[in-house]
C-alpha atoms as a PDB file:
ATOM      1  CA  UNK A   1     -13.364  -3.887 -23.239  1.00  0.00           C
ATOM      2  CA  UNK A   2     -16.851  -5.229 -23.988  1.00  0.00           C
ATOM      3  CA  UNK A   3     -15.847  -5.513 -27.651  1.00  0.00           C
ATOM      4  CA  UNK A   4     -12.946  -7.854 -26.910  1.00  0.00           C
ATOM      5  CA  UNK A   5     -13.843 -11.493 -27.454  1.00  0.00           C
ATOM      6  CA  UNK A   6     -11.257 -13.899 -26.051  1.00  0.00           C
ATOM      7  CA  UNK A   7     -10.399 -16.955 -28.129  1.00  0.00           C
ATOM      8  CA  UNK A   8     -11.094 -20.263 -26.386  1.00  0.00           C
ATOM      9  CA  UNK A   9      -8.008 -22.450 -26.812  1.00  0.00           C
ATOM     10  CA  UNK A  10      -9.126 -25.523 -24.880  1.00  0.00           C
ATOM     11  CA  UNK A  11     -11.518 -26.708 -22.204  1.00  0.00           C
ATOM     12  CA  UNK A  12     -11.597 -29.662 -19.856  1.00  0.00           C
ATOM     13  CA  UNK A  13     -14.248 -31.045 -17.519  1.00  0.00           C
ATOM     14  CA  UNK A  14     -13.053 -30.685 -13.916  1.00  0.00           C
ATOM     15  CA  UNK A  15     -14.952 -31.391 -10.662  1.00  0.00           C
ATOM     16  CA  UNK A  16     -18.263 -30.889 -12.413  1.00  0.00           C
ATOM     17  CA  UNK A  17     -17.158 -27.552 -13.827  1.00  0.00           C
ATOM     18  CA  UNK A  18     -14.971 -26.498 -16.746  1.00  0.00           C
ATOM     19  CA  UNK A  19     -11.293 -25.603 -16.901  1.00  0.00           C
ATOM     20  CA  UNK A  20     -10.681 -23.255 -19.831  1.00  0.00           C
ATOM     21  CA  UNK A  21      -7.669 -21.624 -21.441  1.00  0.00           C
ATOM     22  CA  UNK A  22      -8.064 -18.421 -23.432  1.00  0.00           C
ATOM     23  CA  UNK A  23      -6.099 -15.940 -25.545  1.00  0.00           C
ATOM     24  CA  UNK A  24      -7.012 -12.354 -26.378  1.00  0.00           C
ATOM     25  CA  UNK A  25      -5.439  -9.229 -27.883  1.00  0.00           C
ATOM     26  CA  UNK A  26      -4.394  -7.137 -24.899  1.00  0.00           C
ATOM     27  CA  UNK A  27      -4.518  -3.392 -25.449  1.00  0.00           C
ATOM     28  CA  UNK A  28      -2.418  -2.838 -22.334  1.00  0.00           C
ATOM     29  CA  UNK A  29       0.365  -5.147 -23.497  1.00  0.00           C
ATOM     30  CA  UNK A  30       0.011  -4.636 -27.248  1.00  0.00           C
ATOM     31  CA  UNK A  31       0.324  -8.369 -27.821  1.00  0.00           C
ATOM     32  CA  UNK A  32      -1.843 -11.484 -27.491  1.00  0.00           C
ATOM     33  CA  UNK A  33      -2.016 -12.658 -23.876  1.00  0.00           C
ATOM     34  CA  UNK A  34      -3.189 -15.949 -22.436  1.00  0.00           C
ATOM     35  CA  UNK A  35      -5.173 -16.592 -19.296  1.00  0.00           C
ATOM     36  CA  UNK A  36      -6.937 -19.507 -17.665  1.00  0.00           C
ATOM     37  CA  UNK A  37     -10.370 -19.741 -16.056  1.00  0.00           C
ATOM     38  CA  UNK A  38     -12.024 -22.334 -13.883  1.00  0.00           C
ATOM     39  CA  UNK A  39     -15.828 -22.145 -13.964  1.00  0.00           C
ATOM     40  CA  UNK A  40     -17.543 -24.120 -11.182  1.00  0.00           C
ATOM     41  CA  UNK A  41     -20.548 -26.366 -11.890  1.00  0.00           C
ATOM     42  CA  UNK A  42     -23.342 -24.502 -13.645  1.00  0.00           C
ATOM     43  CA  UNK A  43     -21.364 -21.321 -14.258  1.00  0.00           C
ATOM     44  CA  UNK A  44     -20.642 -22.134 -17.902  1.00  0.00           C
ATOM     45  CA  UNK A  45     -24.392 -22.100 -18.558  1.00  0.00           C
ATOM     46  CA  UNK A  46     -24.909 -18.640 -17.039  1.00  0.00           C
ATOM     47  CA  UNK A  47     -25.297 -15.770 -19.486  1.00  0.00           C
ATOM     48  CA  UNK A  48     -22.531 -13.145 -19.060  1.00  0.00           C
ATOM     49  CA  UNK A  49     -23.702  -9.589 -18.585  1.00  0.00           C
ATOM     50  CA  UNK A  50     -26.825 -10.534 -16.634  1.00  0.00           C
ATOM     51  CA  UNK A  51     -27.255 -10.209 -12.902  1.00  0.00           C
ATOM     52  CA  UNK A  52     -28.644 -13.716 -12.440  1.00  0.00           C
ATOM     53  CA  UNK A  53     -26.176 -16.324 -11.288  1.00  0.00           C
ATOM     54  CA  UNK A  54     -23.155 -14.067 -10.885  1.00  0.00           C
ATOM     55  CA  UNK A  55     -20.409 -15.634  -8.796  1.00  0.00           C
ATOM     56  CA  UNK A  56     -17.420 -14.465  -6.773  1.00  0.00           C
ATOM     57  CA  UNK A  57     -14.182 -14.456  -8.770  1.00  0.00           C
ATOM     58  CA  UNK A  58     -10.618 -14.845  -7.540  1.00  0.00           C
ATOM     59  CA  UNK A  59      -7.581 -13.756  -9.543  1.00  0.00           C
ATOM     60  CA  UNK A  60      -4.410 -15.702  -8.789  1.00  0.00           C
ATOM     61  CA  UNK A  61      -1.074 -14.125  -9.767  1.00  0.00           C
ATOM     62  CA  UNK A  62       1.701 -16.676 -10.237  1.00  0.00           C
ATOM     63  CA  UNK A  63       5.409 -16.352  -9.507  1.00  0.00           C
ATOM     64  CA  UNK A  64       8.656 -16.229 -11.445  1.00  0.00           C
ATOM     65  CA  UNK A  65       8.937 -18.531 -14.494  1.00  0.00           C
ATOM     66  CA  UNK A  66       5.253 -19.539 -14.276  1.00  0.00           C
ATOM     67  CA  UNK A  67       2.516 -19.246 -16.897  1.00  0.00           C
ATOM     68  CA  UNK A  68      -1.266 -19.070 -16.902  1.00  0.00           C
ATOM     69  CA  UNK A  69      -1.289 -22.867 -16.601  1.00  0.00           C
ATOM     70  CA  UNK A  70       0.886 -23.347 -13.520  1.00  0.00           C
ATOM     71  CA  UNK A  71      -1.596 -22.691 -10.734  1.00  0.00           C
ATOM     72  CA  UNK A  72      -4.431 -24.537 -12.457  1.00  0.00           C
ATOM     73  CA  UNK A  73      -2.261 -27.632 -12.964  1.00  0.00           C
ATOM     74  CA  UNK A  74      -0.324 -27.696  -9.684  1.00  0.00           C
ATOM     75  CA  UNK A  75      -2.367 -26.092  -6.907  1.00  0.00           C
ATOM     76  CA  UNK A  76      -5.378 -28.414  -6.786  1.00  0.00           C
ATOM     77  CA  UNK A  77      -7.720 -25.488  -6.182  1.00  0.00           C
ATOM     78  CA  UNK A  78     -10.580 -26.500  -8.471  1.00  0.00           C
ATOM     79  CA  UNK A  79     -12.121 -29.002  -6.041  1.00  0.00           C
ATOM     80  CA  UNK A  80     -12.775 -26.311  -3.422  1.00  0.00           C
ATOM     81  CA  UNK A  81     -13.746 -23.717  -6.035  1.00  0.00           C
ATOM     82  CA  UNK A  82     -16.351 -26.179  -7.341  1.00  0.00           C
ATOM     83  CA  UNK A  83     -17.732 -26.706  -3.835  1.00  0.00           C
ATOM     84  CA  UNK A  84     -17.911 -22.985  -3.048  1.00  0.00           C
ATOM     85  CA  UNK A  85     -19.067 -21.808  -6.459  1.00  0.00           C
ATOM     86  CA  UNK A  86     -16.083 -19.546  -7.101  1.00  0.00           C
ATOM     87  CA  UNK A  87     -14.550 -18.621 -10.460  1.00  0.00           C
ATOM     88  CA  UNK A  88     -10.745 -18.799 -10.620  1.00  0.00           C
ATOM     89  CA  UNK A  89      -8.714 -16.716 -13.096  1.00  0.00           C
ATOM     90  CA  UNK A  90      -4.971 -16.887 -13.658  1.00  0.00           C
ATOM     91  CA  UNK A  91      -3.095 -14.588 -16.091  1.00  0.00           C
ATOM     92  CA  UNK A  92       0.353 -15.161 -17.544  1.00  0.00           C
ATOM     93  CA  UNK A  93       3.329 -13.631 -15.745  1.00  0.00           C
ATOM     94  CA  UNK A  94       4.740 -11.503 -18.590  1.00  0.00           C
ATOM     95  CA  UNK A  95       4.311 -10.661 -22.242  1.00  0.00           C
ATOM     96  CA  UNK A  96       5.368 -13.363 -24.688  1.00  0.00           C
ATOM     97  CA  UNK A  97       6.960 -12.515 -28.009  1.00  0.00           C
ATOM     98  CA  UNK A  98       7.742  -8.894 -27.234  1.00  0.00           C
ATOM     99  CA  UNK A  99      11.022  -9.199 -29.129  1.00  0.00           C
ATOM    100  CA  UNK A 100      13.060  -7.285 -26.553  1.00  0.00           C
ATOM    101  CA  UNK A 101      16.745  -8.133 -26.823  1.00  0.00           C
ATOM    102  CA  UNK A 102      17.840 -10.250 -23.879  1.00  0.00           C
ATOM    103  CA  UNK A 103      14.340 -10.689 -22.451  1.00  0.00           C
ATOM    104  CA  UNK A 104      14.851 -14.448 -22.042  1.00  0.00           C
ATOM    105  CA  UNK A 105      18.415 -14.286 -20.687  1.00  0.00           C
ATOM    106  CA  UNK A 106      17.451 -14.292 -16.976  1.00  0.00           C
ATOM    107  CA  UNK A 107      14.859 -16.359 -15.154  1.00  0.00           C
ATOM    108  CA  UNK A 108      14.107 -13.471 -12.769  1.00  0.00           C
ATOM    109  CA  UNK A 109      13.778 -10.623 -15.292  1.00  0.00           C
ATOM    110  CA  UNK A 110      12.015 -10.386 -18.635  1.00  0.00           C
ATOM    111  CA  UNK A 111      10.012 -13.352 -19.906  1.00  0.00           C
ATOM    112  CA  UNK A 112       8.105 -14.973 -17.048  1.00  0.00           C
ATOM    113  CA  UNK A 113       9.093 -12.156 -14.708  1.00  0.00           C
ATOM    114  CA  UNK A 114       6.932  -9.113 -15.430  1.00  0.00           C
ATOM    115  CA  UNK A 115       6.631  -8.271 -11.697  1.00  0.00           C
ATOM    116  CA  UNK A 116       3.152  -6.806 -12.262  1.00  0.00           C
ATOM    117  CA  UNK A 117       4.476  -3.296 -12.902  1.00  0.00           C
ATOM    118  CA  UNK A 118       4.063  -0.912 -15.843  1.00  0.00           C
ATOM    119  CA  UNK A 119       7.583  -0.455 -17.155  1.00  0.00           C
ATOM    120  CA  UNK A 120       8.682   3.094 -17.886  1.00  0.00           C
ATOM    121  CA  UNK A 121      12.206   2.326 -19.160  1.00  0.00           C
ATOM    122  CA  UNK A 122      13.032   1.526 -22.754  1.00  0.00           C
ATOM    123  CA  UNK A 123      12.866  -1.008 -24.314  1.00  0.00           C
ATOM    124  CA  UNK A 124      10.512  -2.550 -21.732  1.00  0.00           C
ATOM    125  CA  UNK A 125       7.906   0.207 -21.619  1.00  0.00           C
ATOM    126  CA  UNK A 126       6.245  -0.707 -24.920  1.00  0.00           C
ATOM    127  CA  UNK A 127       4.955  -4.151 -23.875  1.00  0.00           C
ATOM    128  CA  UNK A 128       5.886  -4.860 -20.246  1.00  0.00           C
ATOM    129  CA  UNK A 129       2.771  -3.315 -18.703  1.00  0.00           C
ATOM    130  CA  UNK A 130       1.549  -6.084 -16.442  1.00  0.00           C
ATOM    131  CA  UNK A 131      -0.070  -3.795 -13.850  1.00  0.00           C
ATOM    132  CA  UNK A 132      -2.392  -2.362 -16.477  1.00  0.00           C
ATOM    133  CA  UNK A 133      -2.877  -5.817 -17.957  1.00  0.00           C
ATOM    134  CA  UNK A 134      -4.270  -7.228 -14.702  1.00  0.00           C
ATOM    135  CA  UNK A 135      -6.753  -4.365 -14.422  1.00  0.00           C
ATOM    136  CA  UNK A 136      -7.686  -4.830 -18.078  1.00  0.00           C
ATOM    137  CA  UNK A 137      -8.166  -8.574 -17.580  1.00  0.00           C
ATOM    138  CA  UNK A 138     -10.421  -7.889 -14.598  1.00  0.00           C
ATOM    139  CA  UNK A 139     -12.696  -5.823 -16.835  1.00  0.00           C
ATOM    140  CA  UNK A 140     -12.661  -8.490 -19.551  1.00  0.00           C
ATOM    141  CA  UNK A 141     -13.615 -11.214 -17.072  1.00  0.00           C
ATOM    142  CA  UNK A 142     -16.458  -9.134 -15.661  1.00  0.00           C
ATOM    143  CA  UNK A 143     -17.751  -8.452 -19.180  1.00  0.00           C
ATOM    144  CA  UNK A 144     -17.454 -11.963 -20.580  1.00  0.00           C
ATOM    145  CA  UNK A 145     -17.953 -14.320 -17.614  1.00  0.00           C
ATOM    146  CA  UNK A 146     -20.672 -14.598 -14.940  1.00  0.00           C
ATOM    147  CA  UNK A 147     -18.503 -12.810 -12.379  1.00  0.00           C
ATOM    148  CA  UNK A 148     -19.861 -10.461  -9.727  1.00  0.00           C
ATOM    149  CA  UNK A 149     -18.028  -7.091  -9.743  1.00  0.00           C
ATOM    150  CA  UNK A 150     -18.872  -6.641  -6.061  1.00  0.00           C
ATOM    151  CA  UNK A 151     -17.145  -9.922  -5.137  1.00  0.00           C
ATOM    152  CA  UNK A 152     -13.669  -9.850  -6.665  1.00  0.00           C
ATOM    153  CA  UNK A 153     -10.627 -11.105  -4.743  1.00  0.00           C
ATOM    154  CA  UNK A 154      -6.963 -11.443  -5.577  1.00  0.00           C
ATOM    155  CA  UNK A 155      -4.173 -13.674  -4.290  1.00  0.00           C
ATOM    156  CA  UNK A 156      -0.795 -14.876  -5.475  1.00  0.00           C
ATOM    157  CA  UNK A 157       2.519 -16.578  -4.813  1.00  0.00           C
ATOM    158  CA  UNK A 158       6.020 -15.103  -4.499  1.00  0.00           C
ATOM    159  CA  UNK A 159       6.296 -12.500  -7.290  1.00  0.00           C
ATOM    160  CA  UNK A 160       2.548 -12.946  -7.657  1.00  0.00           C
ATOM    161  CA  UNK A 161       2.076 -12.496  -3.927  1.00  0.00           C
ATOM    162  CA  UNK A 162       3.813  -9.156  -4.323  1.00  0.00           C
ATOM    163  CA  UNK A 163       1.508  -8.394  -7.238  1.00  0.00           C
ATOM    164  CA  UNK A 164      -1.649  -9.373  -5.369  1.00  0.00           C
ATOM    165  CA  UNK A 165      -0.850  -7.347  -2.249  1.00  0.00           C
ATOM    166  CA  UNK A 166       0.261  -4.338  -4.274  1.00  0.00           C
ATOM    167  CA  UNK A 167      -2.678  -4.344  -6.697  1.00  0.00           C
ATOM    168  CA  UNK A 168      -5.153  -4.761  -3.854  1.00  0.00           C
ATOM    169  CA  UNK A 169      -3.624  -1.974  -1.778  1.00  0.00           C
ATOM    170  CA  UNK A 170      -3.645   0.366  -4.768  1.00  0.00           C
ATOM    171  CA  UNK A 171      -7.165  -0.637  -5.839  1.00  0.00           C
ATOM    172  CA  UNK A 172      -9.251  -1.616  -2.802  1.00  0.00           C
ATOM    173  CA  UNK A 173     -12.417  -0.577  -4.636  1.00  0.00           C
ATOM    174  CA  UNK A 174     -11.683  -3.144  -7.358  1.00  0.00           C
ATOM    175  CA  UNK A 175     -10.344  -6.040  -5.282  1.00  0.00           C
ATOM    176  CA  UNK A 176     -12.376  -6.720  -2.168  1.00  0.00           C
ATOM    177  CA  UNK A 177     -10.208  -9.397  -0.544  1.00  0.00           C
ATOM    178  CA  UNK A 178      -6.506 -10.275  -0.696  1.00  0.00           C
ATOM    179  CA  UNK A 179      -4.133 -13.007   0.431  1.00  0.00           C
ATOM    180  CA  UNK A 180      -0.694 -14.324  -0.493  1.00  0.00           C
ATOM    181  CA  UNK A 181       1.635 -17.300  -0.336  1.00  0.00           C
ATOM    182  CA  UNK A 182       5.273 -16.425   0.439  1.00  0.00           C
ATOM    183  CA  UNK A 183       5.027 -12.969  -1.149  1.00  0.00           C
ATOM    184  CA  UNK A 184       7.958 -10.764  -2.086  1.00  0.00           C
ATOM    185  CA  UNK A 185       6.576  -8.386   0.502  1.00  0.00           C
ATOM    186  CA  UNK A 186       9.159  -5.593   0.318  1.00  0.00           C
ATOM    187  CA  UNK A 187      10.639  -5.687  -3.205  1.00  0.00           C
ATOM    188  CA  UNK A 188      12.567  -2.417  -2.824  1.00  0.00           C
ATOM    189  CA  UNK A 189      14.704  -4.177  -0.173  1.00  0.00           C
ATOM    190  CA  UNK A 190      15.518  -7.454  -1.937  1.00  0.00           C
ATOM    191  CA  UNK A 191      17.687  -8.502  -4.904  1.00  0.00           C
ATOM    192  CA  UNK A 192      14.776  -9.743  -7.021  1.00  0.00           C
ATOM    193  CA  UNK A 193      12.858  -6.502  -6.583  1.00  0.00           C
ATOM    194  CA  UNK A 194      15.861  -4.254  -7.043  1.00  0.00           C
ATOM    195  CA  UNK A 195      16.800  -5.988 -10.300  1.00  0.00           C
ATOM    196  CA  UNK A 196      13.256  -5.874 -11.660  1.00  0.00           C
ATOM    197  CA  UNK A 197      12.384  -2.374 -10.527  1.00  0.00           C
ATOM    198  CA  UNK A 198      15.706  -0.963 -11.660  1.00  0.00           C
ATOM    199  CA  UNK A 199      15.287  -2.508 -15.089  1.00  0.00           C
ATOM    200  CA  UNK A 200      11.634  -1.723 -15.601  1.00  0.00           C
ATOM    201  CA  UNK A 201      11.266   1.554 -13.686  1.00  0.00           C
ATOM    202  CA  UNK A 202      14.733   3.127 -13.724  1.00  0.00           C
ATOM    203  CA  UNK A 203      16.789   4.615 -10.918  1.00  0.00           C
ATOM    204  CA  UNK A 204      14.117   6.743  -9.220  1.00  0.00           C
ATOM    205  CA  UNK A 205      13.185   4.752  -6.132  1.00  0.00           C
ATOM    206  CA  UNK A 206      10.075   6.859  -5.587  1.00  0.00           C
ATOM    207  CA  UNK A 207       8.637   4.989  -8.572  1.00  0.00           C
ATOM    208  CA  UNK A 208       9.667   1.697  -6.973  1.00  0.00           C
ATOM    209  CA  UNK A 209       7.824   2.446  -3.754  1.00  0.00           C
ATOM    210  CA  UNK A 210       4.543   2.828  -5.631  1.00  0.00           C
ATOM    211  CA  UNK A 211       4.745  -0.912  -6.394  1.00  0.00           C
ATOM    212  CA  UNK A 212       5.928  -2.101  -2.968  1.00  0.00           C
ATOM    213  CA  UNK A 213       3.256  -3.521  -0.635  1.00  0.00           C
ATOM    214  CA  UNK A 214       5.186  -2.716   2.514  1.00  0.00           C
ATOM    215  CA  UNK A 215       5.740   0.880   1.430  1.00  0.00           C
ATOM    216  CA  UNK A 216       2.102   1.246   0.409  1.00  0.00           C
ATOM    217  CA  UNK A 217       0.933  -0.097   3.744  1.00  0.00           C
ATOM    218  CA  UNK A 218       3.406   2.084   5.641  1.00  0.00           C
ATOM    219  CA  UNK A 219       1.887   5.150   3.979  1.00  0.00           C
ATOM    220  CA  UNK A 220      -1.697   4.106   4.679  1.00  0.00           C
ATOM    221  CA  UNK A 221      -3.592   6.189   7.189  1.00  0.00           C
ATOM    222  CA  UNK A 222      -6.271   3.523   7.721  1.00  0.00           C
ATOM    223  CA  UNK A 223      -6.795  -0.207   7.286  1.00  0.00           C
ATOM    224  CA  UNK A 224      -7.665  -0.701   3.595  1.00  0.00           C
ATOM    225  CA  UNK A 225      -8.935  -4.236   4.315  1.00  0.00           C
ATOM    226  CA  UNK A 226     -10.595  -4.075   7.737  1.00  0.00           C
ATOM    227  CA  UNK A 227     -11.755  -7.703   7.484  1.00  0.00           C
ATOM    228  CA  UNK A 228      -8.113  -8.778   7.313  1.00  0.00           C
ATOM    229  CA  UNK A 229      -5.350 -10.023   5.033  1.00  0.00           C
ATOM    230  CA  UNK A 230      -4.053 -13.625   5.039  1.00  0.00           C
ATOM    231  CA  UNK A 231      -0.411 -14.498   4.337  1.00  0.00           C
ATOM    232  CA  UNK A 232       1.142 -17.974   4.593  1.00  0.00           C
ATOM    233  CA  UNK A 233       4.923 -18.385   4.795  1.00  0.00           C
ATOM    234  CA  UNK A 234       6.996 -21.567   4.986  1.00  0.00           C
ATOM    235  CA  UNK A 235       9.908 -21.433   7.394  1.00  0.00           C
ATOM    236  CA  UNK A 236      11.969 -23.841   5.244  1.00  0.00           C
ATOM    237  CA  UNK A 237      11.688 -21.431   2.311  1.00  0.00           C
ATOM    238  CA  UNK A 238      15.219 -20.873   0.989  1.00  0.00           C
ATOM    239  CA  UNK A 239      14.242 -17.384  -0.209  1.00  0.00           C
ATOM    240  CA  UNK A 240      12.772 -16.214   3.092  1.00  0.00           C
ATOM    241  CA  UNK A 241      15.704 -14.298   4.596  1.00  0.00           C
ATOM    242  CA  UNK A 242      17.074 -12.624   1.469  1.00  0.00           C
ATOM    243  CA  UNK A 243      14.052 -12.049  -0.760  1.00  0.00           C
ATOM    244  CA  UNK A 244      10.676 -12.073   1.010  1.00  0.00           C
ATOM    245  CA  UNK A 245      10.657  -9.847   4.143  1.00  0.00           C
ATOM    246  CA  UNK A 246       7.228 -10.810   5.536  1.00  0.00           C
ATOM    247  CA  UNK A 247       8.224  -9.259   8.859  1.00  0.00           C
ATOM    248  CA  UNK A 248       8.496  -5.844   7.184  1.00  0.00           C
ATOM    249  CA  UNK A 249       4.959  -6.114   5.838  1.00  0.00           C
ATOM    250  CA  UNK A 250       3.780  -7.375   9.224  1.00  0.00           C
ATOM    251  CA  UNK A 251       5.232  -4.326  10.962  1.00  0.00           C
ATOM    252  CA  UNK A 252       3.728  -1.942   8.403  1.00  0.00           C
ATOM    253  CA  UNK A 253       0.318  -3.548   8.937  1.00  0.00           C
ATOM    254  CA  UNK A 254       0.693  -3.239  12.708  1.00  0.00           C
ATOM    255  CA  UNK A 255       1.447   0.475  12.468  1.00  0.00           C
ATOM    256  CA  UNK A 256      -1.434   1.087  10.055  1.00  0.00           C
ATOM    257  CA  UNK A 257      -3.897  -0.881  12.160  1.00  0.00           C
ATOM    258  CA  UNK A 258      -4.407  -3.323   9.293  1.00  0.00           C
ATOM    259  CA  UNK A 259      -5.541  -6.777  10.534  1.00  0.00           C
ATOM    260  CA  UNK A 260      -3.104  -9.376   9.219  1.00  0.00           C
ATOM    261  CA  UNK A 261      -2.934 -13.112   9.795  1.00  0.00           C
ATOM    262  CA  UNK A 262       0.659 -14.058   8.977  1.00  0.00           C
ATOM    263  CA  UNK A 263       0.952 -17.811   9.436  1.00  0.00           C
ATOM    264  CA  UNK A 264       4.462 -19.259   9.659  1.00  0.00           C
ATOM    265  CA  UNK A 265       4.755 -22.979   8.899  1.00  0.00           C
ATOM    266  CA  UNK A 266       7.721 -25.080   9.981  1.00  0.00           C
ATOM    267  CA  UNK A 267       9.085 -27.437   7.328  1.00  0.00           C
ATOM    268  CA  UNK A 268       7.376 -25.883   4.296  1.00  0.00           C
ATOM    269  CA  UNK A 269       9.391 -24.484   1.387  1.00  0.00           C
ATOM    270  CA  UNK A 270       8.625 -22.096  -1.467  1.00  0.00           C
ATOM    271  CA  UNK A 271       6.998 -24.509  -3.906  1.00  0.00           C
ATOM    272  CA  UNK A 272       3.609 -25.826  -4.911  1.00  0.00           C
ATOM    273  CA  UNK A 273       3.487 -28.590  -2.290  1.00  0.00           C
ATOM    274  CA  UNK A 274       3.258 -25.692   0.165  1.00  0.00           C
ATOM    275  CA  UNK A 275       0.533 -24.023  -1.894  1.00  0.00           C
ATOM    276  CA  UNK A 276      -1.422 -27.281  -2.256  1.00  0.00           C
ATOM    277  CA  UNK A 277      -1.424 -27.672   1.518  1.00  0.00           C
ATOM    278  CA  UNK A 278      -2.990 -24.304   2.279  1.00  0.00           C
ATOM    279  CA  UNK A 279      -4.868 -23.298  -0.892  1.00  0.00           C
ATOM    280  CA  UNK A 280      -8.185 -24.495   0.534  1.00  0.00           C
ATOM    281  CA  UNK A 281      -7.719 -22.141   3.488  1.00  0.00           C
ATOM    282  CA  UNK A 282      -7.204 -19.242   1.082  1.00  0.00           C
ATOM    283  CA  UNK A 283     -10.272 -19.997  -1.016  1.00  0.00           C
ATOM    284  CA  UNK A 284     -12.429 -20.270   2.099  1.00  0.00           C
ATOM    285  CA  UNK A 285     -10.891 -17.058   3.479  1.00  0.00           C
ATOM    286  CA  UNK A 286     -11.847 -15.178   0.310  1.00  0.00           C
ATOM    287  CA  UNK A 287     -15.302 -16.748   0.213  1.00  0.00           C
ATOM    288  CA  UNK A 288     -15.990 -15.498   3.745  1.00  0.00           C
ATOM    289  CA  UNK A 289     -14.605 -12.060   2.945  1.00  0.00           C
ATOM    290  CA  UNK A 290     -16.619 -11.667  -0.245  1.00  0.00           C
ATOM    291  CA  UNK A 291     -19.869 -12.857   1.329  1.00  0.00           C
END
């Protein structure tokens, strides 16, 4: 991964730091992939690969139909990241240009809907390997940016909330803090998850459970994040009852002894106004967790 040099597509001054957009040739995906990075003040002048000046880094996984730009444009997170000295990284939500027949026919499957799994079913298995892509991107960021490998957190929204919880639970040695906004917390139980997992992973539901945060937590014999997990959920979210199942994840955490702060907010829906309202809390939560 050290040999991969991402191509800088654009950069913009932002709260004293720099907002950048990159592209690189992803070995995991087999196609060029885009990602965005916010570097807080002074970070752009730090030499990658040295110990001096390394900063905590947070990966944000976006939801259905989003791109690497969505969070950086809509969430308003850079102000707090600049204050705290935290790097923000957002990948795309699926391969682009894979050439799979029908991949753009549905908004909740295919393009913009990779669900952060490694597909095993044809024709998706060649390029739709978003789980491996996120781990690959983590290594690229650590190699090319002044990011501290001991202070890496992950969070996300909706499909990305599912991805963040799942990736963290499967890789607690790689991601040291985790939170989510309105996550698809039990994808094996909901229509979005069943459609995606069935298409990408096939009929064997044992394979599905390996990508389900509630199932992973239910099978945990100890608290993987003893300092706690933060989840925010709007009670006016139209997807809450049918698609999200935060109560299932809450119960799995209770049984595993995993500390969880599940905050339920009256009047808030599933969109970015909700995220804007509470994103500062999440950045400060991660900053405290990462030390």
